[in-house]
């Protein structure tokens, strides 16, 4: 492959409507973290070139490699599924991309979007709103999968520094459960006496909190010296003593008694903050300098809080990341009391590019055309655009970007983002004005300035287009590669309709727009989905009529995830795009 697995998983998440973190952890759960499992090798005898990243349909069998072969049989033909189902899930899974994306669509439509929208409910099917009845509709037979897969997701959030973000969890709650988790039967309450003392870990690095009073129990969490805990029970066992503690997040566990010290009375009294510059560019990271007083409590735990995480986030080390334009206050607070200090941060977003709706334009004299540039990123602070005509005797442009054709000839219009060197040019060719009866379009077409929409995408052949235009002049149609198209060929977005007189003079030129066809091949498919997604992610910008074709909901704005969804629904034949 030339693509990264991360790109395939992110794309699959967008198309299927399933969290990419979930898809990644599911792949890791099913085929392992090293991607060396036979299900995705493509080399299993009888199933060469087939892949099943989620082990869908991999039911157990007494045959050697039976489960793997069952899964690969599903990858081959959906185990006898009808053609509509196979098309929906992109079966056969004869490429890694089809397997990752099609399997994601399967998980979304068969589980996530039916109400089994977390790992627990996919294993323990205890809801009835999925129309599958209770208990039997499970994704996996592995009882420990919810635990191990959730742990993978947790580690993913931990390693990317996202645990401080606001995260929503869907947790099944049963009736008549105890207020506190039931203790392990091996732990005797008689071995402890009640306590309520603030303590900390007397260690140089970290201390393990365990699920029971022995090193044989699993590690529940680790704390450092600055972590303040509440000792809720002192151990009175024979031999080594273990105490029961409650962490600040409510977690309860056990710690070897000798490593705990009662919290000294001295606490944080003042917090001083500074930063080299409170103005941060979008995407930039700056560190807040923190001084905790008095000196002897400088190691006590503090927390960083952003007043608006949509504008700026801050991690546990005081690193502030600019997210989008705006203002936010970063509060640094002592965890042990209410002492805090705040710092005002301004996030500034500079202009990175201008996207224009035309690069070349033919206008008739007296015609007007409005340039509708889009400043990127869309949250850039300075949205002002400057316009200038190279020759105002041929075409002039006002401060709002409205071009007026004056007389026949050629010139250029420059479009510049204010206070930047970012400039785009539009080539203007002004021709003599046609009379109203010299060119008449079919009433089903929508002609605005030199753009034509309203096409029937079931038949947009060149011959059909010519039938819809009544004129005495010759009509020639070129694709977006400037190739002359014969009558049986099909046109797409960016194709040009030229009206040419007997002297071979171009009297007028119109551009075809097919909403949803953003790559100009005249079709609306997964390629357009990918191209539009890259534009939305600001990887590769659409320009000109392709930008307009991507604005499928026709609100005149930069294409968004809503337009992406409309293409998906068109491809799946849920709702066709209106032209």
XYZ file of C-alpha atoms in Angstrom:
579
model
C 0.000 0.000 0.000
C 0.997 3.613 -0.442
C -1.406 4.751 2.313
C -0.966 4.638 6.073
C -3.223 2.462 8.216
C -4.083 5.581 10.235
C -5.387 7.312 7.087
C -7.487 4.254 6.147
C -8.965 4.026 9.656
C -9.752 7.761 9.808
C -11.433 7.560 6.389
C -13.374 4.440 7.417
C -14.572 6.251 10.546
C -15.853 9.177 8.489
C -17.647 6.972 5.951
C -19.161 4.527 8.483
C -20.030 7.077 11.174
C -18.094 5.006 13.740
C -15.376 6.417 16.010
C -11.950 5.835 14.453
C -10.630 5.095 17.965
C -13.186 2.305 18.230
C -12.220 0.863 14.819
C -8.506 1.008 15.705
C -8.991 -0.720 19.066
C -11.289 -3.318 17.461
C -8.595 -4.136 14.872
C -5.994 -4.389 17.642
C -8.327 -6.655 19.644
C -9.121 -8.942 16.705
C -5.813 -9.275 14.806
C -3.216 -7.980 17.276
C -1.091 -4.820 17.418
C 1.556 -6.038 14.943
C -0.849 -6.658 12.020
C 0.646 -10.087 11.357
C -2.521 -12.173 11.837
C -3.477 -14.718 9.168
C -6.866 -13.006 8.737
C -5.098 -10.023 7.133
C -2.101 -11.703 5.502
C -3.818 -12.242 2.149
C -1.933 -15.566 1.882
C -4.337 -18.164 3.349
C -4.672 -21.053 0.899
C -8.009 -20.887 -0.908
C -8.521 -17.279 0.166
C -5.490 -15.496 -1.270
C -5.869 -11.760 -1.676
C -8.678 -11.519 0.916
C -8.588 -9.584 4.213
C -10.812 -9.443 7.323
C -9.479 -6.859 9.789
C -12.399 -7.205 12.250
C -12.798 -11.034 12.056
C -16.407 -10.524 10.967
C -18.078 -13.918 10.444
C -15.028 -15.721 11.920
C -17.103 -18.273 13.841
C -15.337 -21.161 15.565
C -14.840 -24.451 13.761
C -13.146 -27.777 14.466
C -11.291 -27.512 11.148
C -7.671 -26.260 11.381
C -7.753 -22.467 10.998
C -11.548 -22.871 10.783
C -12.439 -19.549 12.376
C -9.996 -17.678 10.122
C -11.327 -19.413 7.006
C -14.916 -18.657 8.025
C -13.973 -14.993 8.351
C -12.228 -14.995 4.970
C -15.259 -16.697 3.395
C -17.294 -13.731 4.634
C -14.670 -11.409 3.126
C -15.076 -13.271 -0.160
C -18.877 -13.389 -0.613
C -20.549 -12.339 2.644
C -21.312 -16.047 3.252
C -24.038 -16.058 0.621
C -25.278 -12.497 1.202
C -27.353 -10.848 -1.525
C -25.763 -8.355 -3.904
C -27.248 -5.293 -2.142
C -25.660 -6.362 1.156
C -22.323 -7.040 -0.520
C -22.362 -3.636 -2.226
C -23.233 -1.948 1.080
C -20.259 -3.560 2.859
C -17.879 -3.261 -0.156
C -17.575 -7.062 -0.375
C -15.351 -8.687 -1.585
C -12.677 -7.415 0.770
C -9.891 -7.911 -1.742
C -7.923 -4.859 -0.581
C -7.009 -3.721 2.908
C -8.851 -0.451 2.325
C -12.104 -2.217 1.338
C -11.818 -4.503 4.382
C -11.194 -1.667 6.864
C -13.888 0.600 5.373
C -16.477 -2.094 4.579
C -16.002 -3.738 7.982
C -16.460 -0.323 9.607
C -19.742 0.123 7.714
C -20.808 -3.371 8.923
C -20.021 -2.513 12.571
C -21.848 0.807 12.263
C -25.003 -0.427 10.551
C -25.233 -3.766 12.411
C -24.351 -2.577 15.903
C -23.416 1.058 16.607
C -26.369 2.681 14.817
C -28.811 0.091 16.195
C -28.158 1.024 19.830
C -25.326 -1.405 20.665
C -23.061 1.610 20.646
C -20.387 0.545 23.119
C -18.158 -2.475 23.587
C -20.029 -3.696 26.658
C -23.391 -3.835 24.850
C -21.820 -5.594 21.859
C -20.707 -8.398 24.200
C -23.578 -8.356 26.720
C -26.673 -7.587 24.650
C -29.016 -6.248 27.347
C -30.976 -3.630 25.388
C -34.065 -4.272 23.297
C -34.121 -1.135 21.118
C -31.890 -2.670 18.452
C -34.808 -4.681 16.980
C -32.823 -7.862 17.493
C -34.420 -9.005 20.747
C -32.431 -9.470 23.933
C -29.206 -11.322 24.695
C -28.386 -13.145 21.460
C -27.051 -10.397 19.128
C -23.410 -10.216 20.210
C -20.331 -9.285 18.210
C -17.838 -11.507 20.002
C -17.601 -14.609 22.195
C -14.634 -13.313 24.199
C -16.033 -12.405 27.643
C -12.980 -10.273 28.473
C -13.134 -8.255 25.229
C -14.936 -5.242 26.789
C -12.170 -5.035 29.403
C -9.170 -5.520 27.091
C -10.550 -3.375 24.263
C -11.516 -0.552 26.632
C -8.023 -0.705 28.092
C -6.587 -0.229 24.567
C -8.793 2.817 24.069
C -7.800 4.202 27.471
C -4.107 3.833 26.630
C -4.737 5.552 23.292
C -6.265 8.576 25.029
C -3.496 8.524 27.650
C -0.664 8.440 25.103
C -2.141 11.317 23.085
C -2.681 13.517 26.157
C -6.477 13.541 25.778
C -7.527 12.290 29.232
C -8.092 15.865 30.418
C -10.652 16.410 27.638
C -14.384 16.114 28.253
C -15.384 12.581 27.209
C -18.907 11.101 27.284
C -19.378 7.461 28.292
C -22.467 5.285 27.815
C -22.573 2.972 30.850
C -25.312 0.360 31.467
C -26.710 0.732 34.996
C -28.541 -2.199 36.606
C -31.235 -1.992 39.289
C -30.516 -2.934 42.921
C -26.715 -2.620 42.699
C -24.693 -1.766 45.856
C -23.431 1.802 46.327
C -19.815 0.617 46.430
C -18.142 -2.131 44.372
C -18.253 -5.479 46.142
C -14.938 -6.413 47.732
C -12.954 -9.430 46.615
C -14.140 -12.341 48.825
C -10.524 -12.937 49.879
C -10.369 -9.499 51.599
C -11.663 -9.615 55.177
C -13.252 -6.479 56.628
C -12.025 -7.614 60.064
C -8.457 -6.910 58.900
C -9.158 -3.123 58.758
C -10.289 -0.336 61.039
C -12.056 2.812 59.788
C -9.993 5.967 59.216
C -10.310 9.359 57.507
C -6.808 10.825 57.168
C -5.223 12.760 54.281
C -2.033 10.987 53.201
C 0.552 11.072 50.437
C 3.024 8.555 49.000
C 6.451 8.738 50.624
C 8.301 7.607 47.478
C 10.888 9.093 45.132
C 9.046 8.111 41.938
C 5.623 6.395 41.900
C 3.603 4.050 44.113
C 1.264 1.297 42.918
C -2.354 1.212 44.106
C -3.602 -2.391 44.006
C -7.007 -4.079 43.951
C -6.216 -5.971 47.172
C -3.814 -5.960 50.162
C -0.948 -7.834 48.525
C 1.507 -7.528 45.630
C -0.270 -10.531 44.079
C -3.272 -8.294 43.281
C -3.551 -6.349 40.034
C -2.258 -2.765 39.844
C -5.234 -0.414 39.792
C -3.370 2.881 39.395
C -0.052 4.561 40.132
C 0.428 7.792 42.102
C 3.381 10.084 42.696
C 4.498 11.957 45.789
C 2.210 14.928 45.106
C -0.972 12.835 44.871
C -3.176 13.489 47.895
C -5.224 10.470 49.027
C -7.668 9.736 51.835
C -6.860 6.721 53.969
C -10.334 5.317 54.661
C -9.148 2.220 56.581
C -5.961 1.241 58.419
C -4.729 -2.298 58.084
C -4.470 -4.510 61.151
C -3.472 -7.748 59.442
C -0.784 -10.010 60.823
C 2.624 -9.354 59.293
C 2.982 -6.572 56.709
C 0.186 -4.001 56.961
C -1.814 -2.710 53.993
C -4.089 0.346 54.151
C -7.192 1.093 52.105
C -7.107 4.491 50.328
C -9.424 6.578 48.175
C -7.901 8.614 45.327
C -9.055 12.094 44.305
C -10.975 10.591 41.347
C -12.987 8.329 43.686
C -11.028 5.149 42.925
C -10.489 2.871 45.963
C -7.480 0.587 46.364
C -4.802 -0.741 48.704
C -1.302 0.542 49.532
C 1.521 -0.901 51.634
C 1.303 0.927 54.973
C 5.012 1.861 55.240
C 4.848 3.992 52.057
C 2.154 6.358 53.365
C 2.732 9.572 55.295
C 0.100 11.839 56.783
C -0.247 15.140 54.961
C 1.699 18.001 56.580
C -0.326 20.979 57.676
C 1.473 23.464 55.391
C -0.404 23.960 52.102
C -0.135 26.074 48.962
C -0.638 29.758 49.745
C 0.084 31.474 46.410
C 0.453 30.616 42.710
C 2.285 32.987 40.323
C 1.920 32.628 36.538
C 3.807 34.051 33.550
C 4.119 33.407 29.804
C 6.484 34.963 27.243
C 3.565 36.130 25.054
C -0.155 35.662 25.811
C -0.981 35.734 22.058
C -0.771 32.209 20.554
C -1.229 31.290 16.901
C -3.682 28.531 16.071
C -1.830 25.202 16.359
C 1.011 26.744 18.388
C 1.996 25.473 21.849
C 3.296 27.728 24.611
C 4.157 26.791 28.168
C 2.917 28.654 31.239
C 5.583 29.229 33.872
C 4.253 28.417 37.344
C 5.707 29.341 40.744
C 4.095 27.712 43.799
C 4.636 29.354 47.202
C 5.861 28.764 49.855
C 8.922 26.908 48.624
C 8.364 23.792 50.759
C 5.023 23.019 49.034
C 6.205 23.531 45.458
C 5.741 19.806 44.758
C 2.095 19.816 45.846
C -0.355 18.932 43.113
C -1.911 21.652 40.978
C -4.353 21.428 38.076
C -4.638 23.424 34.847
C -8.098 24.374 33.552
C -9.054 26.204 30.350
C -12.195 28.349 30.471
C -12.909 27.442 26.819
C -11.372 24.265 25.408
C -12.768 25.150 21.984
C -10.326 28.089 21.928
C -7.324 26.727 23.852
C -6.487 23.552 25.765
C -3.893 23.069 28.462
C -2.257 19.832 29.619
C -1.073 18.804 33.068
C 2.354 20.322 32.382
C 0.983 23.783 31.567
C 1.424 23.519 27.796
C -1.259 25.647 26.114
C -2.389 24.679 22.595
C -4.216 27.222 20.413
C -7.310 25.587 18.892
C -9.202 28.445 17.200
C -9.487 32.236 17.304
C -10.794 33.715 20.537
C -9.947 34.349 24.169
C -9.650 31.914 27.048
C -8.528 32.081 30.655
C -6.125 29.444 31.929
C -6.671 28.774 35.625
C -3.988 27.075 37.716
C -5.445 25.771 40.975
C -4.109 23.939 44.011
C -5.848 20.573 44.370
C -5.581 20.680 48.159
C -7.407 23.998 48.651
C -9.017 26.881 46.734
C -5.839 28.868 45.961
C -5.641 29.677 42.229
C -4.343 32.153 39.672
C -5.452 32.947 36.102
C -3.812 34.022 32.864
C -5.646 35.454 29.825
C -4.729 33.837 26.487
C -5.619 35.119 23.010
C -5.547 32.683 20.093
C -4.877 34.253 16.684
C -5.478 32.422 13.408
C -3.465 33.756 10.433
C -4.641 33.368 6.835
C -3.145 30.330 5.086
C -4.841 30.495 1.673
C -7.614 32.003 -0.463
C -9.993 29.768 -2.416
C -11.688 31.476 -5.391
C -14.649 30.358 -7.474
C -13.052 31.130 -10.870
C -9.558 31.149 -12.360
C -10.611 32.000 -15.942
C -13.756 33.837 -16.945
C -15.421 34.888 -20.207
C -17.928 37.742 -19.805
C -20.123 39.550 -22.264
C -19.943 43.342 -22.234
C -22.086 44.834 -19.456
C -22.172 41.488 -17.618
C -21.386 41.326 -13.923
C -19.787 38.525 -11.939
C -19.305 38.325 -8.172
C -16.104 36.791 -6.841
C -16.836 34.825 -3.683
C -13.449 34.063 -2.145
C -13.148 31.858 0.933
C -10.415 32.684 3.426
C -8.712 29.614 4.895
C -8.794 28.599 7.573
C -12.399 29.721 7.947
C -11.737 31.009 11.485
C -8.840 33.280 10.401
C -8.954 36.569 12.321
C -8.604 38.858 9.295
C -11.210 37.967 6.648
C -10.762 41.143 4.561
C -9.996 40.727 0.841
C -8.610 43.358 -1.566
C -9.479 43.396 -5.302
C -7.715 45.094 -8.219
C -8.158 45.151 -12.017
C -5.088 45.212 -14.266
C -7.017 47.207 -16.890
C -10.204 48.937 -15.731
C -11.069 49.985 -19.290
C -11.781 46.312 -20.059
C -13.165 45.122 -16.702
C -13.368 46.791 -13.317
C -13.953 45.344 -9.856
C -15.412 47.021 -6.765
C -14.523 46.576 -3.091
C -17.115 43.804 -2.758
C -15.585 41.661 -5.525
C -18.190 42.404 -8.209
C -16.593 42.433 -11.691
C -18.200 44.545 -14.437
C -17.289 43.841 -18.092
C -16.694 47.164 -19.916
C -15.383 46.491 -23.410
C -13.925 43.645 -25.450
C -10.431 42.552 -24.493
C -8.431 40.633 -21.878
C -7.226 41.594 -18.404
C -6.606 40.136 -14.942
C -8.272 40.608 -11.555
C -6.098 40.081 -8.447
C -7.595 38.815 -5.195
C -5.401 39.392 -2.120
C -5.817 38.615 1.578
C -5.189 41.870 3.432
C -1.741 42.271 5.055
C -0.460 39.060 3.404
C 1.369 37.997 0.251
C -1.394 35.506 -0.553
C -2.711 36.482 -4.003
C -4.879 34.702 -6.563
C -5.502 35.876 -10.145
C -8.549 35.572 -12.403
C -8.028 35.824 -16.170
C -10.852 37.878 -17.733
C -11.819 37.777 -21.411
C -14.610 40.199 -22.396
C -16.573 39.429 -25.585
C -19.389 41.268 -27.386
C -22.842 40.842 -25.928
C -25.126 38.176 -27.404
C -28.752 38.975 -28.214
C -31.371 37.172 -26.127
C -32.587 35.064 -29.057
C -29.061 34.028 -30.138
C -28.837 31.325 -27.492
C -31.781 29.698 -25.686
C -31.363 27.052 -22.990
C -33.773 24.260 -22.078
C -36.051 25.466 -19.260
C -34.838 22.631 -16.971
C -31.350 24.157 -16.862
C -30.298 26.841 -14.402
C -27.987 29.409 -16.015
C -26.340 31.935 -13.722
C -23.730 34.181 -15.306
C -21.490 31.646 -17.066
C -22.320 28.588 -14.920
C -24.971 25.983 -15.731
C -26.566 23.580 -13.231
C -29.755 21.518 -13.148
C -28.438 18.616 -15.242
C -29.980 15.173 -15.284
C -26.972 13.159 -14.123
C -28.491 9.985 -15.541
C -27.846 11.375 -19.043
C -25.257 14.121 -19.403
C -23.771 13.034 -22.695
C -22.401 15.693 -25.021
C -25.087 14.928 -27.576
C -27.838 15.428 -25.004
C -26.282 18.706 -23.828
C -26.282 20.067 -27.384
C -29.956 19.143 -27.745
C -30.729 21.333 -24.702
C -29.155 24.463 -26.251
C -30.841 26.255 -29.168
C -28.442 28.511 -31.085
C -27.356 29.275 -34.625
C -23.728 29.007 -33.577
C -21.560 25.898 -33.344
C -21.326 24.222 -29.945
C -18.130 22.550 -28.751
C -17.741 20.874 -25.342
C -14.391 20.284 -23.665
C -13.691 18.269 -20.504
C -11.684 19.612 -17.568
C -8.489 18.479 -19.313
C -9.273 20.754 -22.310
C -10.013 17.717 -24.514
C -12.742 18.113 -27.156
C -15.539 15.617 -26.426
C -17.493 13.736 -29.090
C -21.281 13.426 -28.812
C -21.244 10.005 -27.129
C -18.829 11.098 -24.362
C -19.981 12.326 -20.938
C -19.257 15.722 -19.394
C -18.626 16.523 -15.741
C -18.004 19.436 -13.417
C -15.532 21.863 -15.009
C -16.408 20.857 -18.562
C -16.777 23.922 -20.808
C -19.508 24.647 -23.354
C -18.166 26.981 -26.057
C -20.396 28.948 -28.409
C -18.362 29.615 -31.596
C -19.339 31.731 -34.627
C -18.539 31.182 -38.312
C -15.261 33.130 -37.903
C -14.093 30.732 -35.167
C -14.571 33.455 -32.544
C -15.675 32.244 -29.098
C -18.873 34.184 -28.457
C -19.384 32.771 -24.961
C -18.160 30.007 -22.694
C -20.150 28.280 -19.952
C -18.974 25.877 -17.252
C -20.904 22.785 -16.192
C -21.493 22.147 -12.476
C -22.730 18.806 -11.145
C -23.243 18.993 -7.396
C -21.308 16.160 -5.748
C -18.979 15.597 -8.727
C -15.958 17.406 -7.260
C -13.305 15.633 -9.348
C -14.951 16.421 -12.710
C -15.416 12.913 -14.119
C -19.217 13.244 -14.340
C -19.834 10.578 -11.699
C -20.634 10.818 -7.979
C -18.816 8.088 -6.067
C -16.315 7.345 -3.292
C -13.576 9.256 -5.132
C -15.581 12.463 -4.754
C -16.084 11.567 -1.087
C -12.306 11.362 -0.584
C -11.570 14.568 -2.547
C -14.152 16.529 -0.549
C -12.870 15.073 2.712
C -9.315 16.232 1.885
C -10.689 19.743 1.227
C -12.567 19.818 4.546
C -9.424 18.649 6.370
C -7.467 21.419 4.545
C -5.117 18.860 2.979
C -5.861 19.849 -0.633
C -8.200 22.751 -1.415
C -10.934 22.769 -4.049
C -11.133 25.831 -6.292
C -13.458 27.294 -8.890
C -16.516 25.316 -9.964
C -15.213 22.258 -8.060
C -15.587 24.249 -4.843
C -19.159 25.129 -5.803
C -19.881 21.499 -6.725
C -18.773 20.533 -3.228
C -21.257 22.937 -1.621
C -24.055 20.433 -2.187
C -26.533 21.970 0.254
C -26.110 25.241 -1.699
C -25.710 27.572 1.281
C -22.826 29.446 -0.374
C -20.375 28.446 2.367
C -17.195 26.415 2.424
C -18.099 22.694 2.060
C -18.465 20.928 5.406
C -19.128 17.501 6.889
C -22.829 18.031 6.061
C -21.986 18.014 2.343
C -19.881 14.895 2.940
C -22.907 13.192 4.486
C -25.118 14.134 1.508
C -22.640 12.447 -0.893
C -22.595 9.337 1.319
C -26.401 9.155 1.242
C -26.341 9.577 -2.573
C -23.789 6.775 -3.015
C -25.846 4.481 -0.770
C -29.017 5.353 -2.776
C -30.679 6.723 0.366
C -31.314 10.180 -1.090
C -30.105 11.386 -4.504
C -28.456 14.781 -4.801
C -30.742 17.431 -6.245
C -29.103 19.273 -9.137
